[in-house]
mmCIF file of C-alpha atoms in Angstrom:
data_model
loop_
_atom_site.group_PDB
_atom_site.id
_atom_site.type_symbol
_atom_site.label_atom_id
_atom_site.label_comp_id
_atom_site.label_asym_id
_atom_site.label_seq_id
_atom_site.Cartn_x
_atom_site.Cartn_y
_atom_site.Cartn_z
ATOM 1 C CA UNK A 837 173.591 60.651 96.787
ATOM 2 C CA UNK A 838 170.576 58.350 95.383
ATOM 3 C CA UNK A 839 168.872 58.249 99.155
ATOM 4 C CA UNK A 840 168.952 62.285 99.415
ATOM 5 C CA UNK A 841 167.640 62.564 95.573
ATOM 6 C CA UNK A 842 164.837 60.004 96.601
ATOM 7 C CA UNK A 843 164.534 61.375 99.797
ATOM 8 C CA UNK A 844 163.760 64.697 97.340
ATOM 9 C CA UNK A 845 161.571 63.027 95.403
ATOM 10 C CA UNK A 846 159.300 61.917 98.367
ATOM 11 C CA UNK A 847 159.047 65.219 99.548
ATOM 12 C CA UNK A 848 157.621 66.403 96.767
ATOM 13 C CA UNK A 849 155.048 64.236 96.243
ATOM 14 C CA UNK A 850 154.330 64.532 99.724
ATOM 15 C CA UNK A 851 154.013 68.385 98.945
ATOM 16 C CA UNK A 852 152.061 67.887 95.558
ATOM 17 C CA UNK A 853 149.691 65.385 97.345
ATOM 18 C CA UNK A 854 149.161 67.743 100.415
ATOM 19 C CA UNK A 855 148.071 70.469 98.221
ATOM 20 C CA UNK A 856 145.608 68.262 95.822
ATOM 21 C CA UNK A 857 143.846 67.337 99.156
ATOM 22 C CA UNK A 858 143.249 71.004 100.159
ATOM 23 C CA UNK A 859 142.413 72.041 96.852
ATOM 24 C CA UNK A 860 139.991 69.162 96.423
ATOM 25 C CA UNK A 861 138.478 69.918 100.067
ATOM 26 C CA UNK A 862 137.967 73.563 98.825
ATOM 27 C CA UNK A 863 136.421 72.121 95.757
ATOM 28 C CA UNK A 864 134.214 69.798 98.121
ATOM 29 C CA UNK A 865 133.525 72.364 100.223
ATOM 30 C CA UNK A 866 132.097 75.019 97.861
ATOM 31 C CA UNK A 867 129.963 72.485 96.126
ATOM 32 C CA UNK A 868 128.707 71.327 99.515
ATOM 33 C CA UNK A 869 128.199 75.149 99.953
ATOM 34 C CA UNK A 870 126.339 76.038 96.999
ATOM 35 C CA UNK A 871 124.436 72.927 96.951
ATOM 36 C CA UNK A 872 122.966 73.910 100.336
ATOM 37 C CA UNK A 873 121.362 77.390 100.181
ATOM 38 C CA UNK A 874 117.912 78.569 100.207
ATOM 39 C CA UNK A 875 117.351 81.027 98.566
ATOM 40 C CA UNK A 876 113.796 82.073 97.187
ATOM 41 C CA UNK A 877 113.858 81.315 93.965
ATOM 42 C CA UNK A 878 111.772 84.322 92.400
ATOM 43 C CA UNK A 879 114.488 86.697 93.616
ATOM 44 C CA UNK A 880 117.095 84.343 92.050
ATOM 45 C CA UNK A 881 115.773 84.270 88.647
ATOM 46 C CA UNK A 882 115.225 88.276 88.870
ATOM 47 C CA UNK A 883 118.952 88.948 90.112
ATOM 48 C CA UNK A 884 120.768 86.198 87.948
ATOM 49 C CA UNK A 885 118.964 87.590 84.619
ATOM 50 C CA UNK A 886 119.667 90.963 84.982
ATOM 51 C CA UNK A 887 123.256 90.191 84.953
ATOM 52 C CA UNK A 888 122.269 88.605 81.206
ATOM 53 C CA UNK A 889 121.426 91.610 79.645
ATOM 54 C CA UNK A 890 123.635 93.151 77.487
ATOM 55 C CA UNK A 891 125.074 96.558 78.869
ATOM 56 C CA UNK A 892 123.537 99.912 78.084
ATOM 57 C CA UNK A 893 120.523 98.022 76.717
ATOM 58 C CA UNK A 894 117.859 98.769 79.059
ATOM 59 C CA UNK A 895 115.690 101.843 78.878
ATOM 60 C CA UNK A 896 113.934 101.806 82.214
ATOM 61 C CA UNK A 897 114.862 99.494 85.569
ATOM 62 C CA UNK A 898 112.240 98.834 88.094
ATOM 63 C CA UNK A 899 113.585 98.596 91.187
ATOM 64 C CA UNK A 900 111.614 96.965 94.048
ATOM 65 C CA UNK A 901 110.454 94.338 96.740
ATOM 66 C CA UNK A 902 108.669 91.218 94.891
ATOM 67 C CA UNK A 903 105.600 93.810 93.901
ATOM 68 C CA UNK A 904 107.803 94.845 90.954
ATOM 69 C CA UNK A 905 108.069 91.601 89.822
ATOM 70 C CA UNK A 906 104.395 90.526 90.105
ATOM 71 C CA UNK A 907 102.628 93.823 88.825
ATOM 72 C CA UNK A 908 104.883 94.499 85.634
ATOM 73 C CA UNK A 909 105.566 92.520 82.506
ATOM 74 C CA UNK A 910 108.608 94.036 80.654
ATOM 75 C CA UNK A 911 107.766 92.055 77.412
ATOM 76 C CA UNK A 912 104.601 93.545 77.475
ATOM 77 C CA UNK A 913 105.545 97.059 77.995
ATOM 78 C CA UNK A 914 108.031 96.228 75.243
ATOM 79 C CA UNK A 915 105.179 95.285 72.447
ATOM 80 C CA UNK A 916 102.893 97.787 73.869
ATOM 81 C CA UNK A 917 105.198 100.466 73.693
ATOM 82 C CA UNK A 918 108.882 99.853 72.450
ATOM 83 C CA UNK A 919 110.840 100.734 75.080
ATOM 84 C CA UNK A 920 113.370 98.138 77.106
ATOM 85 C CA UNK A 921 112.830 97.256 80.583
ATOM 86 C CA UNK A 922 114.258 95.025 83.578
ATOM 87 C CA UNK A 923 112.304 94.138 87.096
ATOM 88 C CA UNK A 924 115.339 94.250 89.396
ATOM 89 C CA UNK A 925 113.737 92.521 91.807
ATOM 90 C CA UNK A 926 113.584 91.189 95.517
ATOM 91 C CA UNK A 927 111.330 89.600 97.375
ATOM 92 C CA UNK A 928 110.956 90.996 100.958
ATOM 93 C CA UNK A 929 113.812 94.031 99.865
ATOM 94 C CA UNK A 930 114.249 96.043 102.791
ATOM 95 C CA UNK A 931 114.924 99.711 102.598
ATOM 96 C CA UNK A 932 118.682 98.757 103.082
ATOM 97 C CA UNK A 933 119.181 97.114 100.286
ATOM 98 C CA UNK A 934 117.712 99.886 97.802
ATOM 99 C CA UNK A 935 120.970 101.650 97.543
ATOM 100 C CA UNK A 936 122.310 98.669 96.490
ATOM 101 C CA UNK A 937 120.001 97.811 93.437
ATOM 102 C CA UNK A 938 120.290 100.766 92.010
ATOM 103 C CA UNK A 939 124.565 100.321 91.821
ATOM 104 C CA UNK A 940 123.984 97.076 91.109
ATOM 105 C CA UNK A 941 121.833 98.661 87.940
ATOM 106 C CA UNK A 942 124.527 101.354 87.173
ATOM 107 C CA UNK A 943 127.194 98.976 87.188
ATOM 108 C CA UNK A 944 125.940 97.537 83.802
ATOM 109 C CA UNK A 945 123.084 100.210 82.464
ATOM 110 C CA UNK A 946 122.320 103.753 81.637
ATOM 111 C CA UNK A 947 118.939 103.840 82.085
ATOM 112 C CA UNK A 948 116.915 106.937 80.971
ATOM 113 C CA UNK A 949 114.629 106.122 83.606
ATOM 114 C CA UNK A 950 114.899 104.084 87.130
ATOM 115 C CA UNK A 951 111.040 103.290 89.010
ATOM 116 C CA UNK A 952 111.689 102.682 92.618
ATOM 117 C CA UNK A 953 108.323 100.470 94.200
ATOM 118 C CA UNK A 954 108.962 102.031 98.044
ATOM 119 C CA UNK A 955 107.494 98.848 100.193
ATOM 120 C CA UNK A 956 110.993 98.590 101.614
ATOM 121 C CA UNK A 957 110.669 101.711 103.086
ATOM 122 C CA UNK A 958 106.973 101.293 104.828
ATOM 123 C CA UNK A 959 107.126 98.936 107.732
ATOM 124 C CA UNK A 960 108.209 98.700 110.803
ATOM 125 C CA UNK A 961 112.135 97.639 111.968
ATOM 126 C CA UNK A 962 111.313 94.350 111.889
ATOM 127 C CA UNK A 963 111.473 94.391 108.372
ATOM 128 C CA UNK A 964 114.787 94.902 108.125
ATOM 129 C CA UNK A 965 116.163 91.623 109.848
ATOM 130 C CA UNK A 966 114.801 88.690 107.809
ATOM 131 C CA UNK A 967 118.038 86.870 106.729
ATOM 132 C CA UNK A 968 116.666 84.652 104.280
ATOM 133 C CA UNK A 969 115.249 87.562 102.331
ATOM 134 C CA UNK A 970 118.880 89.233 102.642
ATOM 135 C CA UNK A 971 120.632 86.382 101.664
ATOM 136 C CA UNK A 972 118.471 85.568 98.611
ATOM 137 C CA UNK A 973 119.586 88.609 96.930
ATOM 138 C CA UNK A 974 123.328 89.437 98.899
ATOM 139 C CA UNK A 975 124.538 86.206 98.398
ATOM 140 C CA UNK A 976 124.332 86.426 94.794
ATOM 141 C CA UNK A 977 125.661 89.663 93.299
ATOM 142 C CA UNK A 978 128.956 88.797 91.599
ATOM 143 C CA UNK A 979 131.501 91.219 92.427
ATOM 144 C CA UNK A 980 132.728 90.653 95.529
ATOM 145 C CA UNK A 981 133.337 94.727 96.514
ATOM 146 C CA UNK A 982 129.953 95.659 96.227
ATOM 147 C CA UNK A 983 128.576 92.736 97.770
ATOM 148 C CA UNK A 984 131.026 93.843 100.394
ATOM 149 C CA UNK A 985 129.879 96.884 100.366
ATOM 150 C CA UNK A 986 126.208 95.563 100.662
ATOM 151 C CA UNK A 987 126.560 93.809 103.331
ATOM 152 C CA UNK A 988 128.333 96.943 104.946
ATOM 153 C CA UNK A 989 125.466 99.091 104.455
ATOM 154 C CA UNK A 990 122.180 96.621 105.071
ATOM 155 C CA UNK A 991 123.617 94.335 107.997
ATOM 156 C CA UNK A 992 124.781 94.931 111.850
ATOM 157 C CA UNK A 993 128.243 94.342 112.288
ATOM 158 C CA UNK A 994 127.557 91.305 114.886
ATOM 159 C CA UNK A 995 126.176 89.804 111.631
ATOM 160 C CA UNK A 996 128.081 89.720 108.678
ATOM 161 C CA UNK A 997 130.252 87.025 109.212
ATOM 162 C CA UNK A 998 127.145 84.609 108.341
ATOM 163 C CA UNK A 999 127.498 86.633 104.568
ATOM 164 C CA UNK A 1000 130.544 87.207 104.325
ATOM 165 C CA UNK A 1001 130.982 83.186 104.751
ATOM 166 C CA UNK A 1002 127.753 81.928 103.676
ATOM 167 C CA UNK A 1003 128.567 78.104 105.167
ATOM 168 C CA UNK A 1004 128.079 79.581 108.560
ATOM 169 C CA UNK A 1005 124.638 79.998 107.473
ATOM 170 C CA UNK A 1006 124.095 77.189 105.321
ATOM 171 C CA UNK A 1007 125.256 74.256 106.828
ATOM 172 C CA UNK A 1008 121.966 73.736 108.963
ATOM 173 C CA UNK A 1009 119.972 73.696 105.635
ATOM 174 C CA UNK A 1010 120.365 69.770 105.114
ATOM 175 C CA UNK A 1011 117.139 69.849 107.252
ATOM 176 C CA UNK A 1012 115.355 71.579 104.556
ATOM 177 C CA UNK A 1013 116.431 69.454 101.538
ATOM 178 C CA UNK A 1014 113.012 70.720 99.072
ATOM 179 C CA UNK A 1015 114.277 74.443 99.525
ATOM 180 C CA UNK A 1016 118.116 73.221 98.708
ATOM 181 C CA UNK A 1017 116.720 71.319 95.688
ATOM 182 C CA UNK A 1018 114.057 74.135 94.522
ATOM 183 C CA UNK A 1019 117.342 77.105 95.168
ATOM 184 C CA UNK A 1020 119.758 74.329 93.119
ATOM 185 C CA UNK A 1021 117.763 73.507 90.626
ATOM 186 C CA UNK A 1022 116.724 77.728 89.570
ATOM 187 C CA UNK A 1023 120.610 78.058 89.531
ATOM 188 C CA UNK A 1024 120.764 75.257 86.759
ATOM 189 C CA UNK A 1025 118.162 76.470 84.523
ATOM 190 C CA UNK A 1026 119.609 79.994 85.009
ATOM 191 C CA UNK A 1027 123.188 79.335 84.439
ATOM 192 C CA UNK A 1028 122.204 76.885 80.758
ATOM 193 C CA UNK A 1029 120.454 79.791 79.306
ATOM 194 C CA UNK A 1030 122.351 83.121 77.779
ATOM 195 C CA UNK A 1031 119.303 85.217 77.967
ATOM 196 C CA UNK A 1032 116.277 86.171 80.795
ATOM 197 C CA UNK A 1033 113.610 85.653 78.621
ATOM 198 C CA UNK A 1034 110.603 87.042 81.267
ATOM 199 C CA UNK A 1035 113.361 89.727 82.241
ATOM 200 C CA UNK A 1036 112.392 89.318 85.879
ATOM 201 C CA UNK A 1037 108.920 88.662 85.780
ATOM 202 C CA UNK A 1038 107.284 86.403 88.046
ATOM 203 C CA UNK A 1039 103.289 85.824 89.343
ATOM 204 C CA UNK A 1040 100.284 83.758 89.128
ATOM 205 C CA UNK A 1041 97.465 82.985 87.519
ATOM 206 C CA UNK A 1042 95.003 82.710 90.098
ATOM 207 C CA UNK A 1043 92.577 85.000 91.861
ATOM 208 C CA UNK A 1044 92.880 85.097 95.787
ATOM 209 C CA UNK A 1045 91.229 83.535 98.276
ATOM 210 C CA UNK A 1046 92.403 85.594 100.908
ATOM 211 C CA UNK A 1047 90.071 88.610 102.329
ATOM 212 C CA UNK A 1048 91.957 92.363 101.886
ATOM 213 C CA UNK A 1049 92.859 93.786 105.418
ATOM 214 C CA UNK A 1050 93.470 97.223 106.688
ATOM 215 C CA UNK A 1051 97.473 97.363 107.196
ATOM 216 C CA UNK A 1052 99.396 100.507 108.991
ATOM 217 C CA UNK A 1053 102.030 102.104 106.807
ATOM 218 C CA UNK A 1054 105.468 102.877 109.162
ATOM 219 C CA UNK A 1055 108.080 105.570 108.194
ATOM 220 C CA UNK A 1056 110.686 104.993 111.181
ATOM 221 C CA UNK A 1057 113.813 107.053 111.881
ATOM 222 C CA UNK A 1058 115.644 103.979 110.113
ATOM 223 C CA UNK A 1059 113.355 103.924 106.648
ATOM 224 C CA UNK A 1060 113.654 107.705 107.067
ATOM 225 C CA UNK A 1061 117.974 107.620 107.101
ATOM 226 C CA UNK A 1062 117.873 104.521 104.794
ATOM 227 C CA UNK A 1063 115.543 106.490 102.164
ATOM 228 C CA UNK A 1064 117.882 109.935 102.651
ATOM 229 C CA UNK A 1065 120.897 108.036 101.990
ATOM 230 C CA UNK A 1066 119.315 106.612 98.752
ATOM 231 C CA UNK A 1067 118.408 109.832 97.081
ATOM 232 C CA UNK A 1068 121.446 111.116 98.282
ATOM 233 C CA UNK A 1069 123.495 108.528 96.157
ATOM 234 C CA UNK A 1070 120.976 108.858 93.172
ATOM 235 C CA UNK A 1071 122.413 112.580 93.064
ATOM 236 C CA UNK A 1072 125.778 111.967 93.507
ATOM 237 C CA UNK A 1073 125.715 109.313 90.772
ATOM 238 C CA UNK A 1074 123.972 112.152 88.287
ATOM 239 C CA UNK A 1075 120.483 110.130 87.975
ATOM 240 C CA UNK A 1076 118.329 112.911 86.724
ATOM 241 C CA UNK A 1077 114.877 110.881 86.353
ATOM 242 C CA UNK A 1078 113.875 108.430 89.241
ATOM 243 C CA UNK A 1079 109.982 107.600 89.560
ATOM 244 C CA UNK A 1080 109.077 106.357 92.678
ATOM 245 C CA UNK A 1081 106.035 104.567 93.157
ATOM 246 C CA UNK A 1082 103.530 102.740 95.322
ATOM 247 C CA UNK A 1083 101.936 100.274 93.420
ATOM 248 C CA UNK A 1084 98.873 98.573 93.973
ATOM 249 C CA UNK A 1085 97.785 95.970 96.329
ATOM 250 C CA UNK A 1086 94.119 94.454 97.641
ATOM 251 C CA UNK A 1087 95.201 95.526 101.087
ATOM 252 C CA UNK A 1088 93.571 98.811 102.735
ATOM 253 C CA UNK A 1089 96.723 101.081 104.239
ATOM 254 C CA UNK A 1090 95.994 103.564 107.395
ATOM 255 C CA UNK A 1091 98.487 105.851 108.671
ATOM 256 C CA UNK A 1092 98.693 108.022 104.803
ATOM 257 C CA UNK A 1093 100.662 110.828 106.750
ATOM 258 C CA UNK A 1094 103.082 108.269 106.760
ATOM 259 C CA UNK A 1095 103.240 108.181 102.743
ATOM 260 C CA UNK A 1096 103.104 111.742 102.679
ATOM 261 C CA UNK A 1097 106.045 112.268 104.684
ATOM 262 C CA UNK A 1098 107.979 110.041 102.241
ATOM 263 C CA UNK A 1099 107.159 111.795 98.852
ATOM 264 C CA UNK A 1100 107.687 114.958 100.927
ATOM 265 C CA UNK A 1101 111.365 113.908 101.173
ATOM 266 C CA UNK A 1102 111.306 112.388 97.826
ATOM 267 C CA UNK A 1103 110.183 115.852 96.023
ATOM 268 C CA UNK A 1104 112.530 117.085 98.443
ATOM 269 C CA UNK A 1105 115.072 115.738 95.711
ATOM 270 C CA UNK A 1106 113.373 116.649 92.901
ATOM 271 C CA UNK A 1107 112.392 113.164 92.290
ATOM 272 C CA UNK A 1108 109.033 112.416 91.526
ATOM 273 C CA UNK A 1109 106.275 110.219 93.379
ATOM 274 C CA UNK A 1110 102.936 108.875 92.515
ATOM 275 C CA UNK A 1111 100.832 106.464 94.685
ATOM 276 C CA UNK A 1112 99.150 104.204 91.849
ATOM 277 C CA UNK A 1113 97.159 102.354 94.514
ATOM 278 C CA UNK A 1114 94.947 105.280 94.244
ATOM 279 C CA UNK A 1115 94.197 104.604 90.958
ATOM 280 C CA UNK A 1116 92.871 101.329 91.141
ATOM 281 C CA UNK A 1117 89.203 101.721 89.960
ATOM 282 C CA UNK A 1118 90.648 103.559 86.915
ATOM 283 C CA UNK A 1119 93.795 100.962 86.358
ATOM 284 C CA UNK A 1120 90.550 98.393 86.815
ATOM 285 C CA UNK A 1121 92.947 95.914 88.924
ATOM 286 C CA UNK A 1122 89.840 94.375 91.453
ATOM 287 C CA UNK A 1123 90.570 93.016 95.018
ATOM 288 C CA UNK A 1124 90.432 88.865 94.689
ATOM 289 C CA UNK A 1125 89.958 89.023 90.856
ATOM 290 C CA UNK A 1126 93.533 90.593 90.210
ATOM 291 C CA UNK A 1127 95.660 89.499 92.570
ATOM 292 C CA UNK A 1128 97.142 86.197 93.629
ATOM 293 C CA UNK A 1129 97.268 87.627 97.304
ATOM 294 C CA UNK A 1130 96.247 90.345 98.945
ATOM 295 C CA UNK A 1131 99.830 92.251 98.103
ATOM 296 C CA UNK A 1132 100.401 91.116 94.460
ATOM 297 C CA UNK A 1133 98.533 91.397 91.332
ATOM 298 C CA UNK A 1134 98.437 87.846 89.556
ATOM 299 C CA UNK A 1135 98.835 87.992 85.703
ATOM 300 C CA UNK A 1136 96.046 89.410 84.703
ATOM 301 C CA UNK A 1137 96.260 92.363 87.436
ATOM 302 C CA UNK A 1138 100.269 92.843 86.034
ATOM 303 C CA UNK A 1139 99.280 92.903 82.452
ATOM 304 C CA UNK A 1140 96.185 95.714 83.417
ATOM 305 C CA UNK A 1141 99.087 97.714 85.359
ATOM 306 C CA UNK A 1142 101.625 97.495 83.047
ATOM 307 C CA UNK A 1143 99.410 98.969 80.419
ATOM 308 C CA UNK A 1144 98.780 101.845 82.782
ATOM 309 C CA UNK A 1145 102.175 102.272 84.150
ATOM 310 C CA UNK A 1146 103.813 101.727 80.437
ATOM 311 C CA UNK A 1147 101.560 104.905 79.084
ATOM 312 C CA UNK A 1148 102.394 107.226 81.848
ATOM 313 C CA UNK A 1149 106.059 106.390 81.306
ATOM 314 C CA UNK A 1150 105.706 106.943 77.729
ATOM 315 C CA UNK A 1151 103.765 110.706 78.751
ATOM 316 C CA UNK A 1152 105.961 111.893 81.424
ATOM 317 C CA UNK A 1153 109.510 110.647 80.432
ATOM 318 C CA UNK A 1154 111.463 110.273 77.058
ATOM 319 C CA UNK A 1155 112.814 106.838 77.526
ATOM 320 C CA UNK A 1156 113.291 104.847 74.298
ATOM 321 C CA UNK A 1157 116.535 104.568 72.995
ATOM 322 C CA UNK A 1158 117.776 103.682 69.594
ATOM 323 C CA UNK A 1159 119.275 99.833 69.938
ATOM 324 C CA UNK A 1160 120.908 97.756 67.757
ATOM 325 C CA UNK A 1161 119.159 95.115 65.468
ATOM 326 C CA UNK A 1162 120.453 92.468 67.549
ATOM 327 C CA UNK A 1163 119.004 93.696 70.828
ATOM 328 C CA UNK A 1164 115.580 94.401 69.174
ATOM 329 C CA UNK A 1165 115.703 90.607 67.561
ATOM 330 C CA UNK A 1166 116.320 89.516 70.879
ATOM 331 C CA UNK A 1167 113.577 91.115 72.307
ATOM 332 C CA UNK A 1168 110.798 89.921 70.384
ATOM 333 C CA UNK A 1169 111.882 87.093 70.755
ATOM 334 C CA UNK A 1170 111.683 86.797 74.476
ATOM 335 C CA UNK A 1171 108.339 88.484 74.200
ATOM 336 C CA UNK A 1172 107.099 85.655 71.802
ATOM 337 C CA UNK A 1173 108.575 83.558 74.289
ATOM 338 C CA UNK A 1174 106.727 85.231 77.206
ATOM 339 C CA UNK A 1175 103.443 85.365 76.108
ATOM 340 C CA UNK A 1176 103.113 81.786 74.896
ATOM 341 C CA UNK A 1177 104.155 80.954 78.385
ATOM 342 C CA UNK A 1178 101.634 83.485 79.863
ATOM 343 C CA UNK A 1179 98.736 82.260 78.199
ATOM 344 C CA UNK A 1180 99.667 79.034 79.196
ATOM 345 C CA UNK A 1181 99.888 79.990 82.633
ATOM 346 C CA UNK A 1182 96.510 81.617 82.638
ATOM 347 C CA UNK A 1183 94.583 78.797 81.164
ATOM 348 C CA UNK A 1184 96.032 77.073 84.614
ATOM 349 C CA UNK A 1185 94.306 79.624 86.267
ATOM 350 C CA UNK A 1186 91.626 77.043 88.236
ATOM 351 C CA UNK A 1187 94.680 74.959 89.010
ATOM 352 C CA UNK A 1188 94.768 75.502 92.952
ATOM 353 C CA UNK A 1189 97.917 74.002 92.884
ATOM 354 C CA UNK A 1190 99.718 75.899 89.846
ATOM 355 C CA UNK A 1191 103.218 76.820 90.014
ATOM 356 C CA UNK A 1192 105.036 80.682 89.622
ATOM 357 C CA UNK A 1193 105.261 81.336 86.112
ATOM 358 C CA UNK A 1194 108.563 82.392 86.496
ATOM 359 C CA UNK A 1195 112.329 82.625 84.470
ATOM 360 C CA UNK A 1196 113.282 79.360 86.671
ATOM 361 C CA UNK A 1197 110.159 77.469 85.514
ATOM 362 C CA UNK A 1198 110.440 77.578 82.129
ATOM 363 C CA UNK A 1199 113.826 77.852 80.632
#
């Protein structure tokens, strides 16, 4: 009777051991997982501190490739003009993504406004099959339907498994242990603070050095059903004011019929469209003076926009909102916060070798 109870005994222990392994090897493995993307860390901070802000408290979302992020300051627009904003943000955003961002956006806000920056939508197919771009933003919305569901919509079937189990991608990134580090260490600052102070801002402070180009705008049967599909879910989902926008860059764009067909279909909706890179004498943003490159303003280009962009939101569309004393504490404090570390930026502004000024930089 003793030899089958201890015979018992040792098959449970056998069992309880065999199962702390695996779930230490899962453990293991996920660390060894996260600890191994690259990501761009811009995008990151802009998708991580969105999910910080405290439901129903944004006014307006900008939605957007990496121009939103670099061309407008939501702490300014918020001491300027009082209304709450977010730059949902990511760099190199394809057109399939866009439908995306904006359920990402509904799933936490009611914004009276959304702006939609349509880069994603303006180049040729290419554009839509740059994985690290994808990944940067994919790989890191939190509920795991709609990032499901993202991957559905923006990726070709013969692809998804690399999202869907990010290790498949991953493992090879041991070869690029700066971009692990620089991806790692934006997660850490991110996850210690309760609050986005910049609220998804991110540019420089220096002028460029690059010379402006002429560049070809693309509408392709793909932007075209990507675009269709996106106003199409803006209606279902009841948004009754969506701005969509070109904004600004150094770069000279040919091919305007191109543009023109896309705020065709955009009016189409009854959404409206304006190309602010027409305005840039009278927005006063100057090729190599305001902008860090060729496609983004720098600082001083963002805060000159966002002045211009803030009063035109303020004339066309009634956006501010009545919040809480809490959520209007909170913001001036993260505009305090974000212009100390903006003037600090821009006194780096001879510093060839100056960082982002971004959420992961300073927290």
């Amino acid at each position: 009777m003793k030899k089958i109870i201890q015979k018992g005994r040792r098959k449970k222990i056998i069992i309880i051991r065999t199962i702390a392994f695996f779930l230490l090897v899962g453990i293991l493995f996920e660390c060894f997982d996260k600890t191994l993307r690259v990501a761009n860390p811009y995008t990151i901070a802009c998708v991580q501190g969105f999910y910080k802000e405290p439901e129903n408290s944004l006014d307006v979302v900008m939605i957007g490739a990496s121009e939103i992020f670099s061309g407008y300051c939501p702490t300014r627009a918020w001491e300027q003009y009082g209304y709450t904003s977010y730059s949902l943000a990511v760099s190199g955003a394809p057109g399939s993504v866009y439908k995306s961002l904006v359920r990402e956006t509904l799933s936490k806000q009611n914004p009276k406004l959304v702006v939609i920056e349509i880069n994603g939508f303006i180049n040729d197919d290419a554009y839509y099959e740059r994985p690290y771009f994808l990944h940067s933003y994919i790989d890191y919305i939190p509920d795991k339907d709609r990032r499901q569901l993202t991957i559905e919509e923006a990726i070709p079937e013969a692809d998804r498994d690399a999202y869907g189990k990010s290790f498949g991608c991953n493992h090879n990134n041991w070869k690029n242990l700066k971009g692990c580090y620089r991806t790692f260490k934006t997660e850490m600052r991110l996850a210690l603070e309760d609050v986005s102070y910049l609220k998804g801002y991110a540019s420089k402070p220096t002028g460029s050095r690059r010379h402006a180009k002429k560049r070809h705008y693309y509408f392709t049967a793909k932007s075209r059903a990507y675009l269709t599909d996106l106003l199409e879910y803006c209606k279902k989902q009841g948004l009754e004011h969506v701005l969509f926008t070109r904004f600004p860059h150094a770069n000279r764009y040919e091919n305007t019929y191109a543009l023109k067909q896309i705020e065709d279909l955009i009016r189409s909706y009854g959404y409206d469209f304006v190309n602010f890179d027409k305005y840039k004498k009278k927005i006063q943003v100057r090729k190599g003076e305001n902008y860090y490159n060729p496609e983004h303003m720098n600082i001083i280009g963002g805060q000159k926009f966002t002045d211009y962009i803030g009063k035109y939101i303020i004339k066309h569309y009634d956006v501010k909102q009545e919040h809480p004393a809490e959520i209007k504490e909170n913001w001036d404090m993260c505009a305090q916060k974000a212009s100390e570390w903006i003037e600090e930026w821009k006194a780096r502004s001879d510093d060839s070798g100056v960082e982002f000024l971004f959420e992961g930089e300073v927290n």
